[in-house]
């Protein structure tokens, strides 16, 4: 009952809350993940944007302990991975994109589509009360052997999924004004009309002056009222 309540609260998160509070989880509880949750995570990956709506990715679900250990070993010995009860190996099919987009389809669009699918799955896992982590460091040929992959596909990433057994501290992030420009590289904009963090001091100063003005005016009113009362 408590778990259901927790899941219900998670589902009520706004999309931005979900994005903002998601963390990479590397410690997992010894607790199985319901299959319906795994399917929901996979569905989210399916709905990611792919160039030309060419869905050229496949998702391989790994649950067996032996394969999880082998994949953890092949992922530059990241042994923490094997504590996660479920892996999703995301496989790209670049030839499908190459037919329509040539080299760009292979080198860019397949990677972009797979990355979008991975992010969808990470966010959906978090919304379901699950922990997850995007693993990108691995021996591709060894993963290919473990998962019996054909030569024409490639490994785009591995996702670990399970119930989190840690609450990582939020990492520091750049302020948005440090990550954006206007119209061109290093393009800035004049004036406080942006409402961005640059103008935090300006806005604070304006609010302070307004408060001082209101307080001064209020003091004058109080003084006048007291003067009238004295006359009476």
PDB file of N, CA, C and O in Angstrom, residues 68-125:
ATOM      1  N   UNK A  68      24.283 -10.201 -16.663  1.00  0.00           N
ATOM      2  CA  UNK A  68      24.489  -8.901 -16.026  1.00  0.00           C
ATOM      3  C   UNK A  68      25.930  -8.775 -15.522  1.00  0.00           C
ATOM      4  O   UNK A  68      26.562  -7.730 -15.656  1.00  0.00           O
ATOM      5  N   UNK A  69      26.443  -9.857 -14.943  1.00  0.00           N
ATOM      6  CA  UNK A  69      27.822  -9.842 -14.463  1.00  0.00           C
ATOM      7  C   UNK A  69      28.796  -9.700 -15.626  1.00  0.00           C
ATOM      8  O   UNK A  69      29.791  -8.951 -15.533  1.00  0.00           O
ATOM      9  N   UNK A  70      28.524 -10.406 -16.711  1.00  0.00           N
ATOM     10  CA  UNK A  70      29.400 -10.337 -17.882  1.00  0.00           C
ATOM     11  C   UNK A  70      29.408  -8.941 -18.494  1.00  0.00           C
ATOM     12  O   UNK A  70      30.460  -8.422 -18.891  1.00  0.00           O
ATOM     13  N   UNK A  71      28.236  -8.315 -18.555  1.00  0.00           N
ATOM     14  CA  UNK A  71      28.142  -6.967 -19.113  1.00  0.00           C
ATOM     15  C   UNK A  71      28.824  -5.956 -18.198  1.00  0.00           C
ATOM     16  O   UNK A  71      29.499  -5.035 -18.670  1.00  0.00           O
ATOM     17  N   UNK A  72      28.674  -6.126 -16.887  1.00  0.00           N
ATOM     18  CA  UNK A  72      29.355  -5.239 -15.939  1.00  0.00           C
ATOM     19  C   UNK A  72      30.875  -5.348 -16.113  1.00  0.00           C
ATOM     20  O   UNK A  72      31.594  -4.347 -16.089  1.00  0.00           O
ATOM     21  N   UNK A  73      31.359  -6.564 -16.313  1.00  0.00           N
ATOM     22  CA  UNK A  73      32.791  -6.784 -16.549  1.00  0.00           C
ATOM     23  C   UNK A  73      33.229  -6.112 -17.848  1.00  0.00           C
ATOM     24  O   UNK A  73      34.297  -5.481 -17.909  1.00  0.00           O
ATOM     25  N   UNK A  74      32.399  -6.223 -18.878  1.00  0.00           N
ATOM     26  CA  UNK A  74      32.727  -5.624 -20.182  1.00  0.00           C
ATOM     27  C   UNK A  74      32.571  -4.108 -20.184  1.00  0.00           C
ATOM     28  O   UNK A  74      33.054  -3.436 -21.093  1.00  0.00           O
ATOM     29  N   UNK A  75      31.898  -3.580 -19.164  1.00  0.00           N
ATOM     30  CA  UNK A  75      31.707  -2.129 -19.055  1.00  0.00           C
ATOM     31  C   UNK A  75      32.806  -1.548 -18.166  1.00  0.00           C
ATOM     32  O   UNK A  75      32.545  -0.958 -17.110  1.00  0.00           O
ATOM     33  N   UNK A  76      34.042  -1.765 -18.593  1.00  0.00           N
ATOM     34  CA  UNK A  76      35.262  -1.359 -17.871  1.00  0.00           C
ATOM     35  C   UNK A  76      35.168  -1.685 -16.383  1.00  0.00           C
ATOM     36  O   UNK A  76      35.501  -0.870 -15.528  1.00  0.00           O
ATOM     37  N   UNK A  77      34.690  -2.889 -16.105  1.00  0.00           N
ATOM     38  CA  UNK A  77      34.640  -3.434 -14.742  1.00  0.00           C
ATOM     39  C   UNK A  77      33.863  -2.546 -13.758  1.00  0.00           C
ATOM     40  O   UNK A  77      34.268  -2.346 -12.618  1.00  0.00           O
ATOM     41  N   UNK A  78      32.717  -2.070 -14.217  1.00  0.00           N
ATOM     42  CA  UNK A  78      31.836  -1.293 -13.329  1.00  0.00           C
ATOM     43  C   UNK A  78      30.931  -2.279 -12.590  1.00  0.00           C
ATOM     44  O   UNK A  78      29.760  -2.460 -12.920  1.00  0.00           O
ATOM     45  N   UNK A  79      31.476  -2.892 -11.553  1.00  0.00           N
ATOM     46  CA  UNK A  79      30.790  -3.989 -10.877  1.00  0.00           C
ATOM     47  C   UNK A  79      29.538  -3.560 -10.128  1.00  0.00           C
ATOM     48  O   UNK A  79      28.704  -4.396  -9.781  1.00  0.00           O
ATOM     49  N   UNK A  80      29.384  -2.282  -9.866  1.00  0.00           N
ATOM     50  CA  UNK A  80      28.157  -1.812  -9.222  1.00  0.00           C
ATOM     51  C   UNK A  80      26.939  -2.139 -10.079  1.00  0.00           C
ATOM     52  O   UNK A  80      25.832  -2.287  -9.558  1.00  0.00           O
ATOM     53  N   UNK A  81      27.148  -2.255 -11.390  1.00  0.00           N
ATOM     54  CA  UNK A  81      26.035  -2.491 -12.309  1.00  0.00           C
ATOM     55  C   UNK A  81      25.283  -3.775 -11.997  1.00  0.00           C
ATOM     56  O   UNK A  81      24.059  -3.848 -12.159  1.00  0.00           O
ATOM     57  N   UNK A  82      26.002  -4.797 -11.564  1.00  0.00           N
ATOM     58  CA  UNK A  82      25.363  -6.105 -11.408  1.00  0.00           C
ATOM     59  C   UNK A  82      24.345  -6.156 -10.273  1.00  0.00           C
ATOM     60  O   UNK A  82      23.565  -7.103 -10.180  1.00  0.00           O
ATOM     61  N   UNK A  83      24.325  -5.126  -9.437  1.00  0.00           N
ATOM     62  CA  UNK A  83      23.298  -5.065  -8.387  1.00  0.00           C
ATOM     63  C   UNK A  83      21.944  -4.611  -8.942  1.00  0.00           C
ATOM     64  O   UNK A  83      20.914  -4.816  -8.288  1.00  0.00           O
ATOM     65  N   UNK A  84      21.941  -3.989 -10.118  1.00  0.00           N
ATOM     66  CA  UNK A  84      20.672  -3.589 -10.753  1.00  0.00           C
ATOM     67  C   UNK A  84      20.022  -4.826 -11.357  1.00  0.00           C
ATOM     68  O   UNK A  84      20.674  -5.564 -12.108  1.00  0.00           O
ATOM     69  N   UNK A  85      18.752  -5.081 -11.064  1.00  0.00           N
ATOM     70  CA  UNK A  85      18.113  -6.320 -11.538  1.00  0.00           C
ATOM     71  C   UNK A  85      17.791  -6.354 -13.031  1.00  0.00           C
ATOM     72  O   UNK A  85      17.537  -7.415 -13.581  1.00  0.00           O
ATOM     73  N   UNK A  86      17.797  -5.175 -13.665  1.00  0.00           N
ATOM     74  CA  UNK A  86      17.442  -5.111 -15.089  1.00  0.00           C
ATOM     75  C   UNK A  86      18.414  -4.195 -15.832  1.00  0.00           C
ATOM     76  O   UNK A  86      18.748  -3.113 -15.348  1.00  0.00           O
ATOM     77  N   UNK A  87      18.877  -4.664 -17.001  1.00  0.00           N
ATOM     78  CA  UNK A  87      19.620  -3.805 -17.928  1.00  0.00           C
ATOM     79  C   UNK A  87      18.783  -3.663 -19.195  1.00  0.00           C
ATOM     80  O   UNK A  87      18.057  -4.597 -19.580  1.00  0.00           O
ATOM     81  N   UNK A  88      18.911  -2.534 -19.845  1.00  0.00           N
ATOM     82  CA  UNK A  88      18.382  -2.378 -21.203  1.00  0.00           C
ATOM     83  C   UNK A  88      19.550  -1.976 -22.089  1.00  0.00           C
ATOM     84  O   UNK A  88      20.131  -0.905 -21.912  1.00  0.00           O
ATOM     85  N   UNK A  89      19.910  -2.837 -23.004  1.00  0.00           N
ATOM     86  CA  UNK A  89      20.980  -2.535 -23.958  1.00  0.00           C
ATOM     87  C   UNK A  89      20.328  -1.909 -25.184  1.00  0.00           C
ATOM     88  O   UNK A  89      19.467  -2.523 -25.828  1.00  0.00           O
ATOM     89  N   UNK A  90      20.713  -0.677 -25.485  1.00  0.00           N
ATOM     90  CA  UNK A  90      20.125   0.056 -26.608  1.00  0.00           C
ATOM     91  C   UNK A  90      21.029  -0.127 -27.826  1.00  0.00           C
ATOM     92  O   UNK A  90      22.214   0.223 -27.796  1.00  0.00           O
ATOM     93  N   UNK A  91      20.448  -0.693 -28.874  1.00  0.00           N
ATOM     94  CA  UNK A  91      21.199  -1.052 -30.072  1.00  0.00           C
ATOM     95  C   UNK A  91      20.709  -0.217 -31.252  1.00  0.00           C
ATOM     96  O   UNK A  91      19.501  -0.106 -31.486  1.00  0.00           O
ATOM     97  N   UNK A  92      21.632   0.384 -31.977  1.00  0.00           N
ATOM     98  CA  UNK A  92      21.267   1.175 -33.153  1.00  0.00           C
ATOM     99  C   UNK A  92      21.366   0.364 -34.437  1.00  0.00           C
ATOM    100  O   UNK A  92      22.199  -0.543 -34.545  1.00  0.00           O
ATOM    101  N   UNK A  93      20.531   0.710 -35.409  1.00  0.00           N
ATOM    102  CA  UNK A  93      20.557   0.075 -36.730  1.00  0.00           C
ATOM    103  C   UNK A  93      20.872   1.161 -37.763  1.00  0.00           C
ATOM    104  O   UNK A  93      19.981   1.663 -38.447  1.00  0.00           O
ATOM    105  N   UNK A  94      22.147   1.548 -37.891  1.00  0.00           N
ATOM    106  CA  UNK A  94      22.512   2.680 -38.744  1.00  0.00           C
ATOM    107  C   UNK A  94      22.173   2.515 -40.220  1.00  0.00           C
ATOM    108  O   UNK A  94      21.935   3.508 -40.912  1.00  0.00           O
ATOM    109  N   UNK A  95      22.126   1.275 -40.716  1.00  0.00           N
ATOM    110  CA  UNK A  95      21.836   1.068 -42.140  1.00  0.00           C
ATOM    111  C   UNK A  95      20.464   1.612 -42.525  1.00  0.00           C
ATOM    112  O   UNK A  95      20.263   2.083 -43.646  1.00  0.00           O
ATOM    113  N   UNK A  96      19.513   1.528 -41.612  1.00  0.00           N
ATOM    114  CA  UNK A  96      18.162   2.035 -41.906  1.00  0.00           C
ATOM    115  C   UNK A  96      18.188   3.538 -42.159  1.00  0.00           C
ATOM    116  O   UNK A  96      17.497   4.046 -43.052  1.00  0.00           O
ATOM    117  N   UNK A  97      18.958   4.267 -41.339  1.00  0.00           N
ATOM    118  CA  UNK A  97      19.048   5.716 -41.515  1.00  0.00           C
ATOM    119  C   UNK A  97      19.903   6.064 -42.720  1.00  0.00           C
ATOM    120  O   UNK A  97      19.674   7.075 -43.402  1.00  0.00           O
ATOM    121  N   UNK A  98      20.896   5.232 -43.018  1.00  0.00           N
ATOM    122  CA  UNK A  98      21.795   5.498 -44.148  1.00  0.00           C
ATOM    123  C   UNK A  98      21.044   5.474 -45.482  1.00  0.00           C
ATOM    124  O   UNK A  98      21.371   6.225 -46.402  1.00  0.00           O
ATOM    125  N   UNK A  99      20.032   4.634 -45.590  1.00  0.00           N
ATOM    126  CA  UNK A  99      19.267   4.544 -46.837  1.00  0.00           C
ATOM    127  C   UNK A  99      18.662   5.880 -47.225  1.00  0.00           C
ATOM    128  O   UNK A  99      18.529   6.208 -48.405  1.00  0.00           O
ATOM    129  N   UNK A 100      18.258   6.664 -46.242  1.00  0.00           N
ATOM    130  CA  UNK A 100      17.582   7.932 -46.513  1.00  0.00           C
ATOM    131  C   UNK A 100      18.498   9.145 -46.326  1.00  0.00           C
ATOM    132  O   UNK A 100      18.334  10.162 -46.993  1.00  0.00           O
ATOM    133  N   UNK A 101      19.463   9.032 -45.409  1.00  0.00           N
ATOM    134  CA  UNK A 101      20.258  10.210 -45.043  1.00  0.00           C
ATOM    135  C   UNK A 101      21.756  10.051 -45.234  1.00  0.00           C
ATOM    136  O   UNK A 101      22.517  10.947 -44.868  1.00  0.00           O
ATOM    137  N   UNK A 102      22.177   8.907 -45.806  1.00  0.00           N
ATOM    138  CA  UNK A 102      23.594   8.717 -46.080  1.00  0.00           C
ATOM    139  C   UNK A 102      24.440   8.692 -44.815  1.00  0.00           C
ATOM    140  O   UNK A 102      24.015   8.220 -43.759  1.00  0.00           O
ATOM    141  N   UNK A 103      25.650   9.254 -44.949  1.00  0.00           N
ATOM    142  CA  UNK A 103      26.600   9.246 -43.832  1.00  0.00           C
ATOM    143  C   UNK A 103      26.046   9.961 -42.605  1.00  0.00           C
ATOM    144  O   UNK A 103      26.284   9.545 -41.466  1.00  0.00           O
ATOM    145  N   UNK A 104      25.294  11.044 -42.834  1.00  0.00           N
ATOM    146  CA  UNK A 104      24.734  11.796 -41.713  1.00  0.00           C
ATOM    147  C   UNK A 104      23.773  10.927 -40.892  1.00  0.00           C
ATOM    148  O   UNK A 104      23.691  11.040 -39.672  1.00  0.00           O
ATOM    149  N   UNK A 105      23.040  10.064 -41.576  1.00  0.00           N
ATOM    150  CA  UNK A 105      22.126   9.156 -40.873  1.00  0.00           C
ATOM    151  C   UNK A 105      22.874   8.192 -39.969  1.00  0.00           C
ATOM    152  O   UNK A 105      22.393   7.850 -38.883  1.00  0.00           O
ATOM    153  N   UNK A 106      24.075   7.747 -40.427  1.00  0.00           N
ATOM    154  CA  UNK A 106      24.876   6.802 -39.647  1.00  0.00           C
ATOM    155  C   UNK A 106      25.561   7.499 -38.476  1.00  0.00           C
ATOM    156  O   UNK A 106      25.499   7.045 -37.333  1.00  0.00           O
ATOM    157  N   UNK A 107      26.217   8.615 -38.776  1.00  0.00           N
ATOM    158  CA  UNK A 107      27.086   9.269 -37.786  1.00  0.00           C
ATOM    159  C   UNK A 107      26.361  10.214 -36.842  1.00  0.00           C
ATOM    160  O   UNK A 107      26.903  10.581 -35.796  1.00  0.00           O
ATOM    161  N   UNK A 108      25.160  10.637 -37.209  1.00  0.00           N
ATOM    162  CA  UNK A 108      24.471  11.602 -36.358  1.00  0.00           C
ATOM    163  C   UNK A 108      23.065  11.164 -35.963  1.00  0.00           C
ATOM    164  O   UNK A 108      22.755  11.036 -34.783  1.00  0.00           O
ATOM    165  N   UNK A 109      22.211  10.903 -36.962  1.00  0.00           N
ATOM    166  CA  UNK A 109      20.796  10.681 -36.663  1.00  0.00           C
ATOM    167  C   UNK A 109      20.560   9.419 -35.830  1.00  0.00           C
ATOM    168  O   UNK A 109      19.679   9.403 -34.952  1.00  0.00           O
ATOM    169  N   UNK A 110      21.312   8.351 -36.098  1.00  0.00           N
ATOM    170  CA  UNK A 110      21.147   7.121 -35.310  1.00  0.00           C
ATOM    171  C   UNK A 110      21.534   7.352 -33.854  1.00  0.00           C
ATOM    172  O   UNK A 110      20.847   6.907 -32.923  1.00  0.00           O
ATOM    173  N   UNK A 111      22.624   8.090 -33.669  1.00  0.00           N
ATOM    174  CA  UNK A 111      23.090   8.406 -32.316  1.00  0.00           C
ATOM    175  C   UNK A 111      22.086   9.308 -31.609  1.00  0.00           C
ATOM    176  O   UNK A 111      21.734   9.087 -30.442  1.00  0.00           O
ATOM    177  N   UNK A 112      21.593  10.332 -32.318  1.00  0.00           N
ATOM    178  CA  UNK A 112      20.632  11.258 -31.705  1.00  0.00           C
ATOM    179  C   UNK A 112      19.351  10.544 -31.307  1.00  0.00           C
ATOM    180  O   UNK A 112      18.822  10.752 -30.203  1.00  0.00           O
ATOM    181  N   UNK A 113      18.828   9.716 -32.188  1.00  0.00           N
ATOM    182  CA  UNK A 113      17.583   9.005 -31.883  1.00  0.00           C
ATOM    183  C   UNK A 113      17.738   8.065 -30.699  1.00  0.00           C
ATOM    184  O   UNK A 113      16.877   8.005 -29.811  1.00  0.00           O
ATOM    185  N   UNK A 114      18.855   7.346 -30.662  1.00  0.00           N
ATOM    186  CA  UNK A 114      19.105   6.421 -29.556  1.00  0.00           C
ATOM    187  C   UNK A 114      19.262   7.173 -28.237  1.00  0.00           C
ATOM    188  O   UNK A 114      18.755   6.741 -27.197  1.00  0.00           O
ATOM    189  N   UNK A 115      19.967   8.318 -28.292  1.00  0.00           N
ATOM    190  CA  UNK A 115      20.156   9.119 -27.079  1.00  0.00           C
ATOM    191  C   UNK A 115      18.824   9.655 -26.568  1.00  0.00           C
ATOM    192  O   UNK A 115      18.570   9.676 -25.357  1.00  0.00           O
ATOM    193  N   UNK A 116      17.966  10.101 -27.499  1.00  0.00           N
ATOM    194  CA  UNK A 116      16.645  10.597 -27.099  1.00  0.00           C
ATOM    195  C   UNK A 116      15.825   9.475 -26.453  1.00  0.00           C
ATOM    196  O   UNK A 116      15.124   9.684 -25.458  1.00  0.00           O
ATOM    197  N   UNK A 117      15.929   8.275 -27.005  1.00  0.00           N
ATOM    198  CA  UNK A 117      15.210   7.126 -26.440  1.00  0.00           C
ATOM    199  C   UNK A 117      15.720   6.804 -25.035  1.00  0.00           C
ATOM    200  O   UNK A 117      14.934   6.523 -24.121  1.00  0.00           O
ATOM    201  N   UNK A 118      17.034   6.861 -24.861  1.00  0.00           N
ATOM    202  CA  UNK A 118      17.617   6.588 -23.541  1.00  0.00           C
ATOM    203  C   UNK A 118      17.136   7.604 -22.517  1.00  0.00           C
ATOM    204  O   UNK A 118      16.739   7.242 -21.405  1.00  0.00           O
ATOM    205  N   UNK A 119      17.150   8.883 -22.889  1.00  0.00           N
ATOM    206  CA  UNK A 119      16.693   9.909 -21.943  1.00  0.00           C
ATOM    207  C   UNK A 119      15.223   9.718 -21.600  1.00  0.00           C
ATOM    208  O   UNK A 119      14.826   9.850 -20.435  1.00  0.00           O
ATOM    209  N   UNK A 120      14.393   9.389 -22.587  1.00  0.00           N
ATOM    210  CA  UNK A 120      12.972   9.101 -22.311  1.00  0.00           C
ATOM    211  C   UNK A 120      12.834   7.982 -21.285  1.00  0.00           C
ATOM    212  O   UNK A 120      12.008   8.048 -20.360  1.00  0.00           O
ATOM    213  N   UNK A 121      13.644   6.954 -21.435  1.00  0.00           N
ATOM    214  CA  UNK A 121      13.548   5.801 -20.540  1.00  0.00           C
ATOM    215  C   UNK A 121      14.042   6.141 -19.135  1.00  0.00           C
ATOM    216  O   UNK A 121      13.465   5.698 -18.135  1.00  0.00           O
ATOM    217  N   UNK A 122      15.107   6.949 -19.049  1.00  0.00           N
ATOM    218  CA  UNK A 122      15.601   7.368 -17.733  1.00  0.00           C
ATOM    219  C   UNK A 122      14.548   8.161 -16.979  1.00  0.00           C
ATOM    220  O   UNK A 122      14.308   7.938 -15.786  1.00  0.00           O
ATOM    221  N   UNK A 123      13.904   9.091 -17.677  1.00  0.00           N
ATOM    222  CA  UNK A 123      12.891   9.936 -17.036  1.00  0.00           C
ATOM    223  C   UNK A 123      11.659   9.122 -16.636  1.00  0.00           C
ATOM    224  O   UNK A 123      11.083   9.339 -15.570  1.00  0.00           O
ATOM    225  N   UNK A 124      11.264   8.197 -17.486  1.00  0.00           N
ATOM    226  CA  UNK A 124      10.096   7.368 -17.170  1.00  0.00           C
ATOM    227  C   UNK A 124      10.392   6.472 -15.968  1.00  0.00           C
ATOM    228  O   UNK A 124       9.543   6.309 -15.081  1.00  0.00           O
ATOM    229  N   UNK A 125      11.592   5.903 -15.927  1.00  0.00           N
ATOM    230  CA  UNK A 125      11.970   5.083 -14.771  1.00  0.00           C
ATOM    231  C   UNK A 125      11.879   5.915 -13.488  1.00  0.00           C
ATOM    232  O   UNK A 125      11.321   5.464 -12.479  1.00  0.00           O
TER     233      UNK A 125
END
